[in-house]
Amino acid sequence: MFFQQIFEEKLAQYAYLIGCQRTGEAIIIDPMRDVDRYKELAMQNNLKLVAAAETHIHADYLSGLRELAEQGLTVYASDEGDKDWKYEWLMGSDYDHKLLKDGDEFSIGNIKFTTVYSPGHTPEHVSYLVTDGAATDEPMGILSGDFVFVGDVGRPDLLESAAGQKGAMKSSAKVLYQSLQRFKEMPEYLQLGRDTEPEVPVVKHWEPCRNQRLDMSSVLTVPSGLQSASRSLWIIFWTDSRNHRSISHA
Ligand SMILES: [Fe+2]
């Protein structure tokens, strides 16, 4: 499996190119409007960009999802949330697309993506569990968008503080809390990110030590062999605009 983070420094935005080297296909997660860079990066790595997906509707940068749909790529987006949080430009369109509910799956070559409904930051937010079918039947990481970060969680206050939806902050925080309860039940080995200092992969197992917002209470130990095993794996990915830590391919 190919994985690469693409960081846009000026907007503090992250996209993620994930490819199946067996089939030569790749997908871009949370693309920005300038989509050529992703196609070129895929080509440089003997991959063809065939699909794109979003974790949620972005308010802080222009999405490239529609541009890629116009170019004939298959696009994936959330079908969760209420009527005010739908991808109306996709619904009933001729674009090659799939709108996703919790539990829905799609694949790029050997790589399987499983949709996890994770509202709170936005009402329709989804994350994607990523399973490299060439190596395992278990997910190795999660593309969590603005749901969970290394050491933090997404902001549930923006609908009220930035978009003026009165009362949305409290209700969104409660929804986010419920999403986090589900996250806490996910496998401990799930990879969440990578710290730069020291440069080690961050897995869910470690998050309670560092992410007070998860409010986990279990006593933690580092699984034997995890660190070396993780070197050959990857990551998690997030697109938070305020709490970034850089991660890179193992
Ligand atoms: Fe966001």
PDB file of C-alpha atoms and ligand atoms in Angstrom:
ATOM      1  CA  MET A   1       0.000   0.000   0.000  1.00  0.00           C
ATOM      2  CA  PHE A   2       1.193   3.454  -0.877  1.00  0.00           C
ATOM      3  CA  PHE A   3       0.530   6.310   1.496  1.00  0.00           C
ATOM      4  CA  GLN A   4       1.538   9.924   1.404  1.00  0.00           C
ATOM      5  CA  GLN A   5       0.420  13.004   3.217  1.00  0.00           C
ATOM      6  CA  ILE A   6       0.141  16.239   1.277  1.00  0.00           C
ATOM      7  CA  PHE A   7       0.403  19.294   3.493  1.00  0.00           C
ATOM      8  CA  GLU A   8      -0.704  22.757   2.441  1.00  0.00           C
ATOM      9  CA  GLU A   9       1.183  24.968   4.824  1.00  0.00           C
ATOM     10  CA  LYS A  10      -0.624  28.244   4.164  1.00  0.00           C
ATOM     11  CA  LEU A  11      -3.981  26.746   4.984  1.00  0.00           C
ATOM     12  CA  ALA A  12      -2.661  24.125   7.381  1.00  0.00           C
ATOM     13  CA  GLN A  13      -4.546  21.494   5.439  1.00  0.00           C
ATOM     14  CA  TYR A  14      -3.766  17.845   4.957  1.00  0.00           C
ATOM     15  CA  ALA A  15      -4.822  15.525   2.169  1.00  0.00           C
ATOM     16  CA  TYR A  16      -3.843  11.888   1.888  1.00  0.00           C
ATOM     17  CA  LEU A  17      -2.969   9.902  -1.196  1.00  0.00           C
ATOM     18  CA  ILE A  18      -3.452   6.175  -0.722  1.00  0.00           C
ATOM     19  CA  GLY A  19      -2.746   3.703  -3.469  1.00  0.00           C
ATOM     20  CA  CYS A  20      -2.867   0.012  -4.225  1.00  0.00           C
ATOM     21  CA  GLN A  21       0.369  -0.905  -5.928  1.00  0.00           C
ATOM     22  CA  ARG A  22      -1.067  -4.155  -7.252  1.00  0.00           C
ATOM     23  CA  THR A  23      -3.727  -2.475  -9.371  1.00  0.00           C
ATOM     24  CA  GLY A  24      -2.020   0.889  -9.744  1.00  0.00           C
ATOM     25  CA  GLU A  25      -5.091   2.748  -8.458  1.00  0.00           C
ATOM     26  CA  ALA A  26      -5.127   5.543  -5.924  1.00  0.00           C
ATOM     27  CA  ILE A  27      -7.577   7.660  -3.970  1.00  0.00           C
ATOM     28  CA  ILE A  28      -7.179  11.141  -2.559  1.00  0.00           C
ATOM     29  CA  ILE A  29      -8.815  11.904   0.778  1.00  0.00           C
ATOM     30  CA  ASP A  30      -9.934  15.465   1.525  1.00  0.00           C
ATOM     31  CA  PRO A  31      -8.517  17.065  -1.640  1.00  0.00           C
ATOM     32  CA  MET A  32      -8.164  20.802  -2.052  1.00  0.00           C
ATOM     33  CA  ARG A  33      -9.321  22.674  -5.161  1.00  0.00           C
ATOM     34  CA  ASP A  34      -5.931  22.481  -6.877  1.00  0.00           C
ATOM     35  CA  VAL A  35      -6.240  18.825  -7.815  1.00  0.00           C
ATOM     36  CA  ASP A  36      -3.392  18.612 -10.324  1.00  0.00           C
ATOM     37  CA  ARG A  37      -0.849  18.161  -7.579  1.00  0.00           C
ATOM     38  CA  TYR A  38      -2.549  14.954  -6.470  1.00  0.00           C
ATOM     39  CA  LYS A  39      -2.695  13.519  -9.976  1.00  0.00           C
ATOM     40  CA  GLU A  40       0.947  14.342 -10.544  1.00  0.00           C
ATOM     41  CA  LEU A  41       1.993  12.806  -7.258  1.00  0.00           C
ATOM     42  CA  ALA A  42       0.083   9.656  -8.116  1.00  0.00           C
ATOM     43  CA  MET A  43       1.754   9.490 -11.537  1.00  0.00           C
ATOM     44  CA  GLN A  44       5.185   9.978 -10.025  1.00  0.00           C
ATOM     45  CA  ASN A  45       4.527   6.865  -8.001  1.00  0.00           C
ATOM     46  CA  ASN A  46       3.195   4.780 -10.884  1.00  0.00           C
ATOM     47  CA  LEU A  47      -0.368   5.176  -9.715  1.00  0.00           C
ATOM     48  CA  LYS A  48      -3.483   6.564 -11.334  1.00  0.00           C
ATOM     49  CA  LEU A  49      -5.852   8.685  -9.324  1.00  0.00           C
ATOM     50  CA  VAL A  50      -9.241   7.025  -9.772  1.00  0.00           C
ATOM     51  CA  ALA A  51     -11.236   8.212  -6.772  1.00  0.00           C
ATOM     52  CA  ALA A  52     -11.627  10.876  -4.116  1.00  0.00           C
ATOM     53  CA  ALA A  53     -13.366  11.011  -0.760  1.00  0.00           C
ATOM     54  CA  GLU A  54     -14.175  13.551   1.908  1.00  0.00           C
ATOM     55  CA  THR A  55     -14.542  13.156   5.619  1.00  0.00           C
ATOM     56  CA  HIS A  56     -16.864  16.134   5.966  1.00  0.00           C
ATOM     57  CA  ILE A  57     -18.027  19.375   4.389  1.00  0.00           C
ATOM     58  CA  HIS A  58     -15.148  21.792   4.721  1.00  0.00           C
ATOM     59  CA  ALA A  59     -15.673  25.394   5.663  1.00  0.00           C
ATOM     60  CA  ASP A  60     -12.042  26.459   5.824  1.00  0.00           C
ATOM     61  CA  TYR A  61     -10.846  25.677   2.289  1.00  0.00           C
ATOM     62  CA  LEU A  62     -12.208  24.975  -1.180  1.00  0.00           C
ATOM     63  CA  SER A  63     -12.727  21.289  -1.737  1.00  0.00           C
ATOM     64  CA  GLY A  64     -11.466  19.583  -4.883  1.00  0.00           C
ATOM     65  CA  LEU A  65     -14.082  16.844  -4.755  1.00  0.00           C
ATOM     66  CA  ARG A  66     -16.318  18.406  -7.372  1.00  0.00           C
ATOM     67  CA  GLU A  67     -13.436  19.143  -9.726  1.00  0.00           C
ATOM     68  CA  LEU A  68     -12.401  15.505  -9.568  1.00  0.00           C
ATOM     69  CA  ALA A  69     -15.995  14.383 -10.114  1.00  0.00           C
ATOM     70  CA  GLU A  70     -16.085  16.627 -13.196  1.00  0.00           C
ATOM     71  CA  GLN A  71     -12.973  14.855 -14.437  1.00  0.00           C
ATOM     72  CA  GLY A  72     -14.694  11.480 -14.188  1.00  0.00           C
ATOM     73  CA  LEU A  73     -13.226  10.133 -10.982  1.00  0.00           C
ATOM     74  CA  THR A  74     -15.417   8.191  -8.584  1.00  0.00           C
ATOM     75  CA  VAL A  75     -16.185  10.308  -5.547  1.00  0.00           C
ATOM     76  CA  TYR A  76     -17.330   9.265  -2.087  1.00  0.00           C
ATOM     77  CA  ALA A  77     -19.000  11.465   0.496  1.00  0.00           C
ATOM     78  CA  SER A  78     -21.216  11.280   3.534  1.00  0.00           C
ATOM     79  CA  ASP A  79     -24.919  10.586   3.343  1.00  0.00           C
ATOM     80  CA  GLU A  80     -25.295  11.074   7.079  1.00  0.00           C
ATOM     81  CA  GLY A  81     -26.577  14.165   8.878  1.00  0.00           C
ATOM     82  CA  ASP A  82     -29.874  15.922   8.366  1.00  0.00           C
ATOM     83  CA  LYS A  83     -31.219  17.582   5.215  1.00  0.00           C
ATOM     84  CA  ASP A  84     -29.115  20.687   5.748  1.00  0.00           C
ATOM     85  CA  TRP A  85     -25.880  18.680   5.550  1.00  0.00           C
ATOM     86  CA  LYS A  86     -26.235  16.829   2.289  1.00  0.00           C
ATOM     87  CA  TYR A  87     -24.009  16.861  -0.771  1.00  0.00           C
ATOM     88  CA  GLU A  88     -26.806  18.261  -2.901  1.00  0.00           C
ATOM     89  CA  TRP A  89     -24.577  18.622  -5.959  1.00  0.00           C
ATOM     90  CA  LEU A  90     -24.068  14.859  -5.932  1.00  0.00           C
ATOM     91  CA  MET A  91     -27.595  13.731  -5.146  1.00  0.00           C
ATOM     92  CA  GLY A  92     -29.281  12.546  -8.312  1.00  0.00           C
ATOM     93  CA  SER A  93     -26.343  13.697 -10.419  1.00  0.00           C
ATOM     94  CA  ASP A  94     -24.609  11.922 -13.275  1.00  0.00           C
ATOM     95  CA  TYR A  95     -21.294  12.056 -11.475  1.00  0.00           C
ATOM     96  CA  ASP A  96     -19.776   8.674 -10.700  1.00  0.00           C
ATOM     97  CA  HIS A  97     -20.369   8.763  -6.976  1.00  0.00           C
ATOM     98  CA  LYS A  98     -21.476   6.930  -3.889  1.00  0.00           C
ATOM     99  CA  LEU A  99     -23.026   8.555  -0.853  1.00  0.00           C
ATOM    100  CA  LEU A 100     -22.094   6.689   2.277  1.00  0.00           C
ATOM    101  CA  LYS A 101     -23.878   5.672   5.438  1.00  0.00           C
ATOM    102  CA  ASP A 102     -22.274   4.278   8.541  1.00  0.00           C
ATOM    103  CA  GLY A 103     -20.802   0.852   7.791  1.00  0.00           C
ATOM    104  CA  ASP A 104     -20.697   1.289   4.021  1.00  0.00           C
ATOM    105  CA  GLU A 105     -17.536   0.046   2.368  1.00  0.00           C
ATOM    106  CA  PHE A 106     -15.671   0.700  -0.837  1.00  0.00           C
ATOM    107  CA  SER A 107     -12.328  -0.440  -2.179  1.00  0.00           C
ATOM    108  CA  ILE A 108      -9.422   0.912  -4.152  1.00  0.00           C
ATOM    109  CA  GLY A 109      -7.601  -2.170  -5.389  1.00  0.00           C
ATOM    110  CA  ASN A 110      -6.772  -4.237  -2.331  1.00  0.00           C
ATOM    111  CA  ILE A 111      -7.455  -1.433   0.096  1.00  0.00           C
ATOM    112  CA  LYS A 112     -10.805  -1.362   1.840  1.00  0.00           C
ATOM    113  CA  PHE A 113     -12.375   1.750   3.327  1.00  0.00           C
ATOM    114  CA  THR A 114     -15.121   1.347   5.915  1.00  0.00           C
ATOM    115  CA  THR A 115     -17.304   4.326   6.716  1.00  0.00           C
ATOM    116  CA  VAL A 116     -17.666   5.280  10.365  1.00  0.00           C
ATOM    117  CA  TYR A 117     -20.234   7.924  11.192  1.00  0.00           C
ATOM    118  CA  SER A 118     -18.447  10.313  13.551  1.00  0.00           C
ATOM    119  CA  PRO A 119     -20.514  13.506  14.005  1.00  0.00           C
ATOM    120  CA  GLY A 120     -19.745  16.353  16.359  1.00  0.00           C
ATOM    121  CA  HIS A 121     -17.372  18.609  14.454  1.00  0.00           C
ATOM    122  CA  THR A 122     -20.017  18.686  11.734  1.00  0.00           C
ATOM    123  CA  PRO A 123     -23.324  16.789  11.690  1.00  0.00           C
ATOM    124  CA  GLU A 124     -22.492  14.657   8.639  1.00  0.00           C
ATOM    125  CA  HIS A 125     -18.849  13.892   9.505  1.00  0.00           C
ATOM    126  CA  VAL A 126     -17.568  10.428   8.673  1.00  0.00           C
ATOM    127  CA  SER A 127     -14.230   8.743   9.208  1.00  0.00           C
ATOM    128  CA  TYR A 128     -12.770   5.861   7.233  1.00  0.00           C
ATOM    129  CA  LEU A 129     -11.198   2.747   8.640  1.00  0.00           C
ATOM    130  CA  VAL A 130      -8.490   1.611   6.248  1.00  0.00           C
ATOM    131  CA  THR A 131      -7.657  -2.049   5.729  1.00  0.00           C
ATOM    132  CA  ASP A 132      -4.817  -3.199   3.522  1.00  0.00           C
ATOM    133  CA  GLY A 133      -6.363  -6.374   2.158  1.00  0.00           C
ATOM    134  CA  ALA A 134      -3.022  -7.564   0.840  1.00  0.00           C
ATOM    135  CA  ALA A 135      -1.761  -7.940   4.384  1.00  0.00           C
ATOM    136  CA  THR A 136      -4.659  -8.303   6.795  1.00  0.00           C
ATOM    137  CA  ASP A 137      -8.393  -8.388   7.343  1.00  0.00           C
ATOM    138  CA  GLU A 138      -8.138  -5.910  10.195  1.00  0.00           C
ATOM    139  CA  PRO A 139      -8.048  -2.121   9.861  1.00  0.00           C
ATOM    140  CA  MET A 140      -4.652  -0.630  10.516  1.00  0.00           C
ATOM    141  CA  GLY A 141      -5.623   3.007  10.771  1.00  0.00           C
ATOM    142  CA  ILE A 142      -8.396   5.520  10.609  1.00  0.00           C
ATOM    143  CA  LEU A 143      -8.810   8.607   8.499  1.00  0.00           C
ATOM    144  CA  SER A 144     -10.466  10.727  11.105  1.00  0.00           C
ATOM    145  CA  GLY A 145     -10.778  14.105   9.404  1.00  0.00           C
ATOM    146  CA  ASP A 146     -11.614  16.643  12.096  1.00  0.00           C
ATOM    147  CA  PHE A 147     -12.997  14.048  14.492  1.00  0.00           C
ATOM    148  CA  VAL A 148      -9.997  12.852  16.517  1.00  0.00           C
ATOM    149  CA  PHE A 149      -6.485  14.237  16.379  1.00  0.00           C
ATOM    150  CA  VAL A 150      -3.325  13.174  18.110  1.00  0.00           C
ATOM    151  CA  GLY A 151      -3.833  14.600  21.565  1.00  0.00           C
ATOM    152  CA  ASP A 152      -7.094  16.369  20.843  1.00  0.00           C
ATOM    153  CA  VAL A 153     -10.520  16.144  19.277  1.00  0.00           C
ATOM    154  CA  GLY A 154     -12.288  18.247  16.683  1.00  0.00           C
ATOM    155  CA  ARG A 155     -13.991  21.483  17.576  1.00  0.00           C
ATOM    156  CA  PRO A 156     -17.745  21.187  18.148  1.00  0.00           C
ATOM    157  CA  ASP A 157     -18.160  24.921  18.685  1.00  0.00           C
ATOM    158  CA  LEU A 158     -17.661  26.225  15.158  1.00  0.00           C
ATOM    159  CA  LEU A 159     -21.272  26.046  14.028  1.00  0.00           C
ATOM    160  CA  GLU A 160     -22.152  28.495  16.768  1.00  0.00           C
ATOM    161  CA  SER A 161     -18.977  30.542  17.182  1.00  0.00           C
ATOM    162  CA  ALA A 162     -18.177  30.885  13.479  1.00  0.00           C
ATOM    163  CA  ALA A 163     -21.447  30.206  11.644  1.00  0.00           C
ATOM    164  CA  GLY A 164     -23.803  31.771  14.185  1.00  0.00           C
ATOM    165  CA  GLN A 165     -26.077  28.792  14.766  1.00  0.00           C
ATOM    166  CA  LYS A 166     -27.282  29.633  18.230  1.00  0.00           C
ATOM    167  CA  GLY A 167     -27.240  26.709  20.649  1.00  0.00           C
ATOM    168  CA  ALA A 168     -25.318  24.445  18.284  1.00  0.00           C
ATOM    169  CA  MET A 169     -22.201  24.364  20.439  1.00  0.00           C
ATOM    170  CA  LYS A 170     -23.678  22.436  23.332  1.00  0.00           C
ATOM    171  CA  SER A 171     -25.609  19.951  21.237  1.00  0.00           C
ATOM    172  CA  SER A 172     -22.605  19.377  18.972  1.00  0.00           C
ATOM    173  CA  ALA A 173     -20.393  18.742  21.988  1.00  0.00           C
ATOM    174  CA  LYS A 174     -22.823  16.111  23.225  1.00  0.00           C
ATOM    175  CA  VAL A 175     -22.866  14.456  19.814  1.00  0.00           C
ATOM    176  CA  LEU A 176     -19.073  14.519  19.671  1.00  0.00           C
ATOM    177  CA  TYR A 177     -18.937  12.905  23.085  1.00  0.00           C
ATOM    178  CA  GLN A 178     -21.106  10.044  21.825  1.00  0.00           C
ATOM    179  CA  SER A 179     -18.895   9.631  18.767  1.00  0.00           C
ATOM    180  CA  LEU A 180     -15.868   9.425  21.043  1.00  0.00           C
ATOM    181  CA  GLN A 181     -17.458   6.655  23.078  1.00  0.00           C
ATOM    182  CA  ARG A 182     -17.587   4.617  19.912  1.00  0.00           C
ATOM    183  CA  PHE A 183     -14.032   5.525  19.042  1.00  0.00           C
ATOM    184  CA  LYS A 184     -12.907   4.264  22.430  1.00  0.00           C
ATOM    185  CA  GLU A 185     -14.278   0.841  21.535  1.00  0.00           C
ATOM    186  CA  MET A 186     -12.167   0.579  18.411  1.00  0.00           C
ATOM    187  CA  PRO A 187      -9.108  -1.700  18.381  1.00  0.00           C
ATOM    188  CA  GLU A 188      -6.212  -0.546  20.517  1.00  0.00           C
ATOM    189  CA  TYR A 189      -3.706  -1.121  17.722  1.00  0.00           C
ATOM    190  CA  LEU A 190      -5.459   1.292  15.399  1.00  0.00           C
ATOM    191  CA  GLN A 191      -2.969   3.841  14.179  1.00  0.00           C
ATOM    192  CA  LEU A 192      -3.745   7.440  14.754  1.00  0.00           C
ATOM    193  CA  GLY A 193      -0.727   9.386  13.803  1.00  0.00           C
ATOM    194  CA  ARG A 194       2.886  10.033  14.233  1.00  0.00           C
ATOM    195  CA  ASP A 195       4.668  12.381  16.486  1.00  0.00           C
ATOM    196  CA  THR A 196       7.718  14.127  15.222  1.00  0.00           C
ATOM    197  CA  GLU A 197       9.412  14.224  18.609  1.00  0.00           C
ATOM    198  CA  PRO A 198      10.159  11.445  19.151  1.00  0.00           C
ATOM    199  CA  GLU A 199       9.311  10.141  15.734  1.00  0.00           C
ATOM    200  CA  VAL A 200       7.135   7.213  16.581  1.00  0.00           C
ATOM    201  CA  PRO A 201       3.767   6.125  15.323  1.00  0.00           C
ATOM    202  CA  VAL A 202       0.878   7.021  17.556  1.00  0.00           C
ATOM    203  CA  VAL A 203      -1.716   4.373  18.070  1.00  0.00           C
ATOM    204  CA  LYS A 204      -5.069   4.543  19.759  1.00  0.00           C
ATOM    205  CA  HIS A 205      -3.628   2.480  22.580  1.00  0.00           C
ATOM    206  CA  TRP A 206      -1.476   5.413  23.586  1.00  0.00           C
ATOM    207  CA  GLU A 207      -3.990   8.163  23.143  1.00  0.00           C
ATOM    208  CA  PRO A 208      -5.458   8.050  26.647  1.00  0.00           C
ATOM    209  CA  CYS A 209      -2.020   8.975  27.968  1.00  0.00           C
ATOM    210  CA  ARG A 210      -1.959  12.139  25.953  1.00  0.00           C
ATOM    211  CA  ASN A 211      -5.492  12.998  24.920  1.00  0.00           C
ATOM    212  CA  GLN A 212      -7.400  14.078  27.984  1.00  0.00           C
ATOM    213  CA  ARG A 213     -10.483  14.679  25.932  1.00  0.00           C
ATOM    214  CA  LEU A 214     -10.906  11.007  25.345  1.00  0.00           C
ATOM    215  CA  ASP A 215     -11.257  10.572  29.108  1.00  0.00           C
ATOM    216  CA  MET A 216     -10.172   6.984  29.049  1.00  0.00           C
ATOM    217  CA  SER A 217      -9.461   5.284  32.307  1.00  0.00           C
ATOM    218  CA  SER A 218      -7.780   2.034  31.366  1.00  0.00           C
ATOM    219  CA  VAL A 219      -4.211   1.376  32.400  1.00  0.00           C
ATOM    220  CA  LEU A 220      -2.048   1.178  29.351  1.00  0.00           C
ATOM    221  CA  THR A 221       0.956  -0.748  28.296  1.00  0.00           C
ATOM    222  CA  VAL A 222       2.695  -0.634  24.962  1.00  0.00           C
ATOM    223  CA  PRO A 223       2.010  -3.848  23.076  1.00  0.00           C
ATOM    224  CA  SER A 224       5.167  -5.833  22.513  1.00  0.00           C
ATOM    225  CA  GLY A 225       6.532  -5.488  19.029  1.00  0.00           C
ATOM    226  CA  LEU A 226       4.148  -2.699  18.219  1.00  0.00           C
ATOM    227  CA  GLN A 227       6.731  -0.081  17.512  1.00  0.00           C
ATOM    228  CA  SER A 228       8.738  -2.149  15.075  1.00  0.00           C
ATOM    229  CA  ALA A 229       5.618  -3.504  13.429  1.00  0.00           C
ATOM    230  CA  SER A 230       4.258  -0.046  12.986  1.00  0.00           C
ATOM    231  CA  ARG A 231       7.317   1.037  11.083  1.00  0.00           C
ATOM    232  CA  SER A 232       6.075  -0.906   8.128  1.00  0.00           C
ATOM    233  CA  LEU A 233       2.577   0.384   8.430  1.00  0.00           C
ATOM    234  CA  TRP A 234       1.250   3.874   8.560  1.00  0.00           C
ATOM    235  CA  ILE A 235      -0.764   6.228  10.120  1.00  0.00           C
ATOM    236  CA  ILE A 236      -3.757   8.326  10.689  1.00  0.00           C
ATOM    237  CA  PHE A 237      -4.517  11.482   9.110  1.00  0.00           C
ATOM    238  CA  TRP A 238      -6.247  14.522  10.077  1.00  0.00           C
ATOM    239  CA  THR A 239      -7.053  17.849   8.554  1.00  0.00           C
ATOM    240  CA  ASP A 240      -7.373  19.963  11.610  1.00  0.00           C
ATOM    241  CA  SER A 241      -6.528  23.570  11.001  1.00  0.00           C
ATOM    242  CA  ARG A 242      -5.270  24.403  14.420  1.00  0.00           C
ATOM    243  CA  ASN A 243      -3.525  21.465  16.003  1.00  0.00           C
ATOM    244  CA  HIS A 244      -1.255  19.916  13.466  1.00  0.00           C
ATOM    245  CA  ARG A 245       1.517  17.528  13.920  1.00  0.00           C
ATOM    246  CA  SER A 246       3.280  16.339  10.867  1.00  0.00           C
ATOM    247  CA  ILE A 247       3.250  12.686  10.008  1.00  0.00           C
ATOM    248  CA  SER A 248       5.009  10.787   7.307  1.00  0.00           C
ATOM    249  CA  HIS A 249       5.108   7.466   5.651  1.00  0.00           C
ATOM    250  CA  ALA A 250       6.947   4.773   7.542  1.00  0.00           C
TER     251      ALA A 250
HETATM  252 FE    FE B   1     -13.401  20.745   9.534  1.00  0.00          FE
END
